Amino acid sequence: MTEKLLNHRAEGPTSAPALLLGPSLGTSYALWDKVAPELSATHRVVRWDLPGHGGSAADLIGPGATMGDLADLVLALADSLGLERFAYAGVSLGGAVGLHLALHHPERVSALAVICSSAHFNGSKPWEERAALVRREGLAGLAEGANTRWFTPGFTVPGLVADHRDADPEAYAACCDALGAFDLRERLPEIAVRTLLIAGRQDPATPPAHLREIADAVPGAALVELPGASHLAPAECPEAVLTVLRTHLDGGAKRGMEVRREVLGDAHVDRAQARQSAFTARYQDFISRYAWGEIWTDPTLSRRERSMITLTALVAHGHYDELAMHVRAARRNGLTPEEIGAVLLQTAVYCGVPAANSAFATAQRVLAEEDGTG
């Protein structure tokens, strides 16, 4: 039987880094309409609907649901799309799901943005009362006050208010159960994922103090407060949210440059940077961001293993100048001359003897230079 998944919308190149976007209680993935298309220029963006919201089935969760239950649904969606590792940004309830993922599944989350959310939602009592009200009377009455809870005076997004009104009451109430039981305050210092907090300065539901509390506890976290924003900042202040998200997500380029220097050495990278021009700047950024910031930082393979693969690929395509650079990198990554020779010997079988001849000559020259005999 096919597993039932959260309704979602995917945008952007399938080869780009993945970014999951989570919604707030009462909204659909339309919350991200003014942000997701822009982010999809550089990411594989997947935005999803809560159970009983938008296009997601109501029976994906039931009474007594937890944040872990919602996080498991998000992981099941990511697995179905082949997304082993992803950046994550979420609003309110969606942000709490992100905190849970970062704490309990850090190997899946490359970066986290928590928007207008909290590590706790003021205890269980108000959520028990809201869940009981919704189970008893439905969502029409609660939706009438959505503008006050969600936006600054005079602003609204009618489609999101309609999504609130049309949500399934039982699934909405189950989400309330999850919010009432959620409290990660004591465990925030354990979160090691690179984290950004975005607060709406006029947010009555999760005031900036809630985001400051997370920022103070999560090591290395950054906090941005948006003037003029209330609870649904991506809908009300999309350009500001987009700007800070892009800056945060581009952290891969910074980490990529660090790894590039560790593998290739400062001297090589400094020479490459010195030769950079306006014409090549975007290419250098591309290399740092994707080759070094995404591939070489993936913990699935060790750097030793990546060096062996890279040496083989360079021999196969006859890129001997690059091969010389990566022989040096292989030594820096812990390969012995004997191991490098074994890799090149194998290329004689699978890439051809002439290619291996040139590869051995290149590697011998580099190794001789390194031990001072060349």
XYZ file of C-alpha atoms in Angstrom:
374
model
C 0.000 0.000 0.000
C 1.327 3.454 -0.918
C 2.230 5.597 2.078
C 0.054 8.680 2.456
C 2.197 11.843 2.348
C 1.791 15.502 3.177
C 0.522 17.561 0.271
C 3.386 19.629 -1.103
C 4.657 21.760 -3.943
C 8.193 21.428 -5.316
C 9.915 24.192 -7.284
C 13.410 24.742 -8.631
C 16.090 22.520 -10.185
C 16.166 18.937 -8.926
C 19.969 19.153 -8.770
C 19.955 22.226 -6.483
C 20.319 22.050 -2.673
C 17.013 21.156 -1.036
C 15.052 23.609 1.101
C 11.867 22.616 2.955
C 9.401 25.339 3.986
C 6.949 24.729 6.825
C 3.628 26.547 7.416
C 1.947 28.089 10.430
C -1.114 26.575 12.074
C -4.223 27.464 10.082
C -2.413 28.259 6.835
C -1.444 26.316 3.737
C 1.785 26.363 1.753
C 0.376 29.515 0.121
C 1.976 31.286 3.103
C 5.218 31.099 1.069
C 3.773 32.324 -2.249
C 5.828 35.535 -2.304
C 9.083 33.910 -1.146
C 9.328 30.356 -2.499
C 9.528 31.232 -6.227
C 12.491 33.527 -5.568
C 14.287 30.943 -3.429
C 13.726 28.308 -6.115
C 16.245 30.072 -8.359
C 19.031 28.548 -6.239
C 17.288 25.747 -4.306
C 14.997 22.782 -4.762
C 12.180 24.296 -2.691
C 9.535 21.985 -1.214
C 6.711 23.588 0.759
C 4.170 21.404 2.508
C 0.713 21.517 4.083
C -0.102 20.498 7.645
C -2.543 17.577 8.046
C -6.073 18.753 7.351
C -4.778 22.014 5.864
C -4.559 22.870 2.162
C -4.374 19.579 0.289
C -3.095 17.312 3.092
C -5.316 14.516 4.411
C -6.803 15.131 7.848
C -6.166 11.595 9.095
C -2.383 11.907 8.926
C -2.510 12.766 12.653
C -5.022 12.343 15.451
C -5.778 13.481 19.010
C -2.732 13.692 21.244
C -0.367 14.353 18.318
C 3.148 15.559 19.102
C 5.718 17.685 17.328
C 7.611 14.468 16.716
C 4.625 13.087 14.791
C 4.635 16.126 12.501
C 8.421 15.937 12.088
C 8.109 12.278 11.090
C 5.627 13.256 8.370
C 8.102 15.830 7.058
C 10.903 13.236 7.024
C 8.652 10.767 5.197
C 7.984 13.450 2.571
C 11.705 14.196 2.237
C 12.476 10.479 1.910
C 9.852 10.075 -0.818
C 11.536 12.885 -2.768
C 15.042 11.474 -2.270
C 16.104 14.404 -0.086
C 18.645 12.947 2.331
C 19.759 16.356 3.592
C 17.997 19.695 3.382
C 17.857 23.229 4.712
C 14.661 24.016 6.578
C 12.651 27.155 7.306
C 9.328 27.225 9.118
C 6.819 29.683 10.561
C 5.294 29.261 14.042
C 4.226 25.581 14.224
C 6.371 24.964 11.153
C 9.319 26.549 12.954
C 8.776 24.289 15.974
C 8.899 21.284 13.628
C 12.257 22.611 12.429
C 13.588 22.857 15.992
C 12.524 19.259 16.616
C 14.246 18.095 13.438
C 17.451 19.970 14.276
C 17.553 18.427 17.747
C 16.513 14.860 16.939
C 17.673 14.472 13.319
C 20.651 16.836 12.908
C 22.158 14.648 10.191
C 19.224 15.565 7.926
C 19.243 19.361 8.428
C 21.994 21.472 6.834
C 20.648 24.840 8.049
C 17.631 25.996 10.053
C 15.532 29.177 10.014
C 12.868 29.558 12.721
C 10.405 32.334 11.893
C 7.894 33.895 14.301
C 7.996 30.792 16.452
C 9.107 29.586 19.873
C 10.718 26.786 21.860
C 7.438 26.645 23.847
C 3.919 27.961 23.317
C 2.898 29.005 26.847
C 1.967 25.563 28.139
C -0.840 23.160 27.402
C -3.883 24.933 28.903
C -4.583 27.546 26.161
C -4.119 24.892 23.472
C -6.374 22.410 25.241
C -9.031 25.125 25.369
C -8.570 26.029 21.698
C -8.647 22.370 20.632
C -11.855 21.797 22.589
C -13.443 24.903 21.061
C -12.540 23.855 17.524
C -13.710 20.272 18.031
C -16.995 21.634 19.367
C -17.711 24.594 17.096
C -15.443 24.284 14.044
C -13.101 26.956 12.713
C -15.398 29.686 11.386
C -15.403 31.718 14.615
C -11.673 31.382 15.181
C -10.942 32.406 11.593
C -12.764 35.693 12.149
C -9.929 36.789 14.446
C -7.152 35.606 12.148
C -6.212 39.057 10.892
C -5.653 40.307 14.446
C -3.454 37.332 15.358
C -1.548 37.176 12.086
C -1.082 40.659 10.611
C -0.505 44.291 11.497
C -3.622 46.523 11.386
C -4.918 47.129 7.877
C -3.079 44.198 6.272
C -4.599 40.868 5.266
C -4.206 37.981 2.837
C -7.751 36.758 2.119
C -6.555 33.423 0.736
C -4.770 32.536 3.966
C -7.798 33.504 6.054
C -9.893 31.247 3.805
C -7.393 28.415 4.333
C -7.869 28.879 8.092
C -11.642 28.712 7.785
C -11.489 25.635 5.529
C -9.041 23.572 7.595
C -10.288 20.305 9.073
C -11.288 20.927 12.732
C -10.047 17.558 14.043
C -6.642 17.892 12.351
C -6.369 21.511 13.494
C -7.166 20.421 17.062
C -4.526 17.673 16.842
C -1.979 20.333 15.818
C -3.064 22.307 18.895
C -2.297 19.198 20.965
C 1.214 19.152 19.513
C 1.754 22.831 20.312
C 0.501 22.416 23.873
C 2.926 19.555 24.575
C 5.939 21.230 22.975
C 8.760 22.633 25.117
C 12.403 22.398 24.034
C 13.829 25.140 26.235
C 16.031 22.831 28.295
C 17.517 21.189 25.195
C 18.196 24.206 23.002
C 21.962 24.218 23.806
C 22.178 20.755 22.185
C 21.212 22.086 18.752
C 24.300 22.180 16.550
C 22.666 23.033 13.210
C 23.451 26.513 11.845
C 20.390 28.457 13.047
C 18.701 31.753 12.176
C 15.814 33.263 14.164
C 13.473 35.782 12.515
C 11.083 37.723 14.759
C 8.223 40.008 13.795
C 8.520 43.043 16.035
C 4.709 43.397 16.155
C 3.950 39.691 16.560
C 1.449 39.125 19.403
C 1.492 35.314 19.122
C 5.248 34.707 19.429
C 6.790 38.058 20.455
C 10.485 38.754 19.776
C 11.365 37.663 23.332
C 10.529 34.083 22.344
C 13.001 34.208 19.454
C 15.633 35.902 21.608
C 15.323 33.052 24.084
C 16.211 30.559 21.344
C 19.015 32.727 19.958
C 20.578 33.054 23.410
C 20.551 29.275 23.957
C 21.468 27.776 20.559
C 25.247 28.004 20.002
C 26.153 30.410 17.219
C 22.555 31.309 16.375
C 21.705 34.626 14.723
C 18.615 36.763 15.348
C 16.905 39.268 13.056
C 13.906 41.375 14.112
C 11.692 42.733 11.347
C 9.980 46.085 11.966
C 6.432 46.201 10.653
C 6.026 42.419 10.711
C 3.487 40.485 12.710
C 3.078 36.686 12.977
C 3.034 35.674 9.305
C 6.150 37.550 8.233
C 6.682 35.724 4.887
C 3.268 36.945 3.745
C 3.453 40.453 5.194
C 7.159 41.268 4.667
C 8.293 38.848 1.955
C 11.225 40.920 0.685
C 12.739 41.261 4.159
C 12.305 37.544 4.883
C 13.774 36.677 1.496
C 16.834 38.857 2.098
C 17.718 37.358 5.481
C 16.973 33.805 4.342
C 19.254 34.153 1.331
C 22.067 35.441 3.540
C 21.606 32.548 5.954
C 21.339 29.866 3.283
C 24.435 31.196 1.528
C 26.431 30.096 4.554
C 27.304 27.080 2.409
C 29.657 29.283 0.402
C 31.508 30.325 3.560
C 31.804 26.751 4.792
C 32.764 25.683 1.269
C 35.645 28.145 1.228
C 36.844 26.792 4.579
C 36.808 23.211 3.263
C 38.421 24.278 -0.004
C 41.337 25.759 1.946
C 41.608 22.692 4.173
C 41.774 20.319 1.192
C 43.690 22.341 -1.408
C 45.782 24.539 0.895
C 45.845 28.279 1.445
C 48.516 28.909 -1.205
C 46.457 27.384 -4.006
C 43.212 29.101 -2.984
C 44.970 32.434 -2.537
C 46.362 32.184 -6.075
C 42.908 31.355 -7.433
C 41.383 34.288 -5.558
C 44.117 36.641 -6.784
C 43.322 35.674 -10.394
C 39.599 36.217 -9.908
C 37.999 38.838 -12.106
C 34.493 40.160 -12.576
C 34.198 37.624 -15.395
C 35.105 34.615 -13.192
C 33.672 35.741 -9.845
C 30.361 33.900 -10.227
C 32.177 30.729 -11.249
C 34.457 30.905 -8.193
C 31.367 31.400 -6.016
C 29.732 28.404 -7.716
C 32.766 26.211 -6.959
C 32.879 27.269 -3.314
C 29.139 26.890 -2.821
C 28.387 23.612 -4.565
C 31.607 21.610 -5.028
C 33.082 22.502 -1.633
C 30.051 23.702 0.342
C 27.701 20.863 -0.634
C 29.648 17.862 -1.985
C 32.879 17.933 0.018
C 31.002 18.713 3.250
C 28.645 15.744 2.867
C 29.637 13.322 5.669
C 28.539 10.233 3.714
C 32.077 9.794 2.351
C 35.339 10.617 4.082
C 37.773 13.070 2.535
C 40.164 10.174 1.865
C 37.439 8.439 -0.146
C 36.548 11.634 -1.995
C 40.221 12.127 -2.919
C 40.429 8.617 -4.398
C 37.267 9.164 -6.430
C 38.481 12.563 -7.618
C 41.880 11.226 -8.708
C 40.191 8.504 -10.751
C 37.774 10.918 -12.419
C 40.561 13.332 -13.349
C 42.646 10.538 -14.905
C 39.618 9.296 -16.849
C 39.139 12.699 -18.450
C 42.816 13.560 -18.880
C 42.772 16.613 -16.595
C 46.395 16.335 -15.504
C 46.847 19.904 -14.217
C 43.879 19.312 -11.909
C 45.318 15.881 -11.104
C 48.513 17.463 -9.788
C 46.470 19.725 -7.519
C 44.458 16.776 -6.209
C 47.510 14.589 -5.622
C 48.606 17.296 -3.201
C 45.081 17.371 -1.758
C 45.104 13.571 -1.389
C 48.289 13.760 0.662
C 46.672 16.472 2.792
C 43.644 14.196 3.229
C 45.820 11.378 4.561
C 46.586 9.185 1.535
C 50.106 7.739 1.408
C 52.168 7.703 -1.824
C 51.563 3.956 -1.941
C 47.798 4.420 -1.753
C 47.898 7.077 -4.463
C 49.922 4.672 -6.616
C 47.335 1.928 -6.027
C 44.547 4.257 -7.152
C 46.456 5.168 -10.330
C 47.258 1.514 -11.000
C 43.546 0.770 -10.944
C 42.971 3.554 -13.460
C 45.236 1.665 -15.863
C 42.607 -1.089 -15.930
C 39.486 1.066 -16.160
C 40.714 4.279 -17.824
C 43.486 2.907 -20.069
C 47.251 2.497 -19.914
C 48.106 5.744 -21.784
C 46.018 7.741 -19.310
C 47.693 5.973 -16.393
C 51.149 6.650 -17.909
C 50.472 10.380 -17.856
C 48.887 10.153 -14.421
C 51.889 8.349 -12.900
C 54.251 10.911 -14.431
C 52.214 13.780 -12.963
C 51.894 12.167 -9.543
C 55.591 11.240 -9.406
C 56.566 14.840 -10.120
C 54.249 16.175 -7.415
C 55.359 13.658 -4.804
C 59.006 14.306 -5.554
C 58.434 18.039 -5.108
C 56.755 17.360 -1.780
C 59.555 15.247 -0.355
C 62.245 17.567 -1.717
C 63.770 15.157 -4.267
C 62.320 16.858 -7.314
